[in-house]
Amino acid sequence: MNIDKVLLLIIVANVLASIKGFSDRLFFDKYKFQIGAINRGEKIRMLTSGFLHVDYVHLLLNMYVLYIFAPIIIIKLGVIKFLILYFGSLIAGSILTQVYHKNELYYTAVGASGAVAGIIYASILLNPGMNLMMFPLPIPIPGYIFGVGYLLYSIYGMKKQLGNVGHTAHLGGAIGGYALLLLVYPDAFLYSTLTVILLGIPIVLLLLFGHKLK
């Protein structure tokens, strides 16, 4: 697979920033997502936190998934729309996290997971017939089923605060990727109508009843 230069640049930026953060705690603390600091006006953290990671496993997993799914978008829509989807999903994940955890001043998060979730969902809308292999299931899962399941699991994870996982950022990024893909490529309404509807139902339910997740 020929990796696009812009995609390579994003991966390199994630790797360099994360490695710097692994060894420099001051750097990590200055640019990580933190509710209190953002409330004080440090909005840049909503972007920079997407280039930091907890450890090498976290970093490699996100970059590997991005490497797999990003070319689907770049080939189909081009680099500019890919960048819109990537950074738009990253910010969408940060915004939802900020809104949902606004009263938890010491809540922190890092990782490109919101952006990557948006890229995954945009890819599913572009290619609803794709199959995804998910460990430990030995059979491929249709992309649209994975998409619906992931959204529902993220909503459940937000409610139950499952594990040390930023479910809110994942969900916000997925919603961002969904909405932005339909904005930059409205033909998806015609070619992926069922997938658009199926992935849209959990989002509509979240918007209507999200306040009850607390």
mmCIF file of C-alpha atoms in Angstrom, residues 122-202:
data_model
loop_
_atom_site.group_PDB
_atom_site.id
_atom_site.type_symbol
_atom_site.label_atom_id
_atom_site.label_comp_id
_atom_site.label_asym_id
_atom_site.label_seq_id
_atom_site.Cartn_x
_atom_site.Cartn_y
_atom_site.Cartn_z
ATOM 1 C CA ALA A 122 -16.403 7.704 7.477
ATOM 2 C CA SER A 123 -14.822 4.636 5.875
ATOM 3 C CA ILE A 124 -17.832 2.487 6.758
ATOM 4 C CA LEU A 125 -20.168 5.027 5.130
ATOM 5 C CA LEU A 126 -17.986 5.114 2.027
ATOM 6 C CA ASN A 127 -17.751 1.336 1.860
ATOM 7 C CA PRO A 128 -20.688 -0.183 3.797
ATOM 8 C CA GLY A 129 -19.955 -3.612 2.357
ATOM 9 C CA MET A 130 -16.577 -3.853 4.095
ATOM 10 C CA ASN A 131 -16.022 -6.643 6.585
ATOM 11 C CA LEU A 132 -14.023 -6.201 9.791
ATOM 12 C CA MET A 133 -12.276 -8.950 11.717
ATOM 13 C CA MET A 134 -12.660 -8.378 15.463
ATOM 14 C CA PHE A 135 -10.782 -10.509 17.991
ATOM 15 C CA PRO A 136 -11.828 -12.983 19.386
ATOM 16 C CA LEU A 137 -14.616 -13.606 16.853
ATOM 17 C CA PRO A 138 -13.392 -15.922 14.071
ATOM 18 C CA ILE A 139 -15.778 -14.505 11.456
ATOM 19 C CA PRO A 140 -15.829 -11.153 9.636
ATOM 20 C CA ILE A 141 -18.371 -8.574 10.832
ATOM 21 C CA PRO A 142 -20.121 -6.327 8.276
ATOM 22 C CA GLY A 143 -18.983 -2.738 8.706
ATOM 23 C CA TYR A 144 -22.436 -1.356 9.406
ATOM 24 C CA ILE A 145 -23.046 -3.893 12.202
ATOM 25 C CA PHE A 146 -19.702 -3.028 13.760
ATOM 26 C CA GLY A 147 -20.584 0.659 13.506
ATOM 27 C CA VAL A 148 -23.911 0.339 15.289
ATOM 28 C CA GLY A 149 -22.422 -1.944 17.926
ATOM 29 C CA TYR A 150 -19.521 0.396 18.570
ATOM 30 C CA LEU A 151 -21.803 3.400 19.024
ATOM 31 C CA LEU A 152 -24.052 1.518 21.437
ATOM 32 C CA TYR A 153 -21.061 0.189 23.382
ATOM 33 C CA SER A 154 -19.560 3.684 23.634
ATOM 34 C CA ILE A 155 -22.841 5.070 24.956
ATOM 35 C CA TYR A 156 -23.005 2.231 27.488
ATOM 36 C CA GLY A 157 -19.351 2.821 28.409
ATOM 37 C CA MET A 158 -20.066 6.504 29.055
ATOM 38 C CA LYS A 159 -22.957 5.584 31.321
ATOM 39 C CA LYS A 160 -21.067 2.938 33.298
ATOM 40 C CA GLN A 161 -17.604 4.575 33.041
ATOM 41 C CA LEU A 162 -16.107 1.280 31.922
ATOM 42 C CA GLY A 163 -12.373 0.876 32.274
ATOM 43 C CA ASN A 164 -9.668 3.456 31.654
ATOM 44 C CA VAL A 165 -11.085 4.257 28.215
ATOM 45 C CA GLY A 166 -12.200 7.600 26.770
ATOM 46 C CA HIS A 167 -15.577 6.356 25.549
ATOM 47 C CA THR A 168 -16.816 9.940 25.258
ATOM 48 C CA ALA A 169 -14.014 10.938 22.874
ATOM 49 C CA HIS A 170 -14.547 7.774 20.810
ATOM 50 C CA LEU A 171 -18.244 8.495 20.537
ATOM 51 C CA GLY A 172 -17.731 12.181 19.749
ATOM 52 C CA GLY A 173 -15.164 11.325 17.091
ATOM 53 C CA ALA A 174 -17.446 8.738 15.508
ATOM 54 C CA ILE A 175 -20.302 11.238 15.411
ATOM 55 C CA GLY A 176 -17.954 13.825 13.917
ATOM 56 C CA GLY A 177 -16.786 11.426 11.217
ATOM 57 C CA TYR A 178 -20.388 10.450 10.440
ATOM 58 C CA ALA A 179 -21.637 14.047 10.144
ATOM 59 C CA LEU A 180 -18.634 15.406 8.285
ATOM 60 C CA LEU A 181 -18.616 12.551 5.768
ATOM 61 C CA LEU A 182 -22.227 13.311 4.888
ATOM 62 C CA LEU A 183 -21.291 17.000 4.617
ATOM 63 C CA VAL A 184 -18.301 16.551 2.297
ATOM 64 C CA TYR A 185 -19.772 13.573 0.406
ATOM 65 C CA PRO A 186 -23.593 13.834 0.369
ATOM 66 C CA ASP A 187 -23.735 11.081 -2.278
ATOM 67 C CA ALA A 188 -23.442 8.683 0.664
ATOM 68 C CA PHE A 189 -27.137 9.325 1.264
ATOM 69 C CA LEU A 190 -27.790 7.656 -2.113
ATOM 70 C CA TYR A 191 -25.184 4.895 -2.141
ATOM 71 C CA SER A 192 -25.247 3.930 1.560
ATOM 72 C CA THR A 193 -28.791 4.815 2.590
ATOM 73 C CA LEU A 194 -29.335 1.880 4.955
ATOM 74 C CA THR A 195 -25.964 2.353 6.633
ATOM 75 C CA VAL A 196 -26.590 6.088 7.044
ATOM 76 C CA ILE A 197 -29.909 5.321 8.762
ATOM 77 C CA LEU A 198 -28.559 2.525 10.969
ATOM 78 C CA LEU A 199 -25.580 4.562 12.182
ATOM 79 C CA GLY A 200 -27.743 7.640 12.573
ATOM 80 C CA ILE A 201 -30.286 6.083 14.957
ATOM 81 C CA PRO A 202 -27.936 5.823 17.999
#
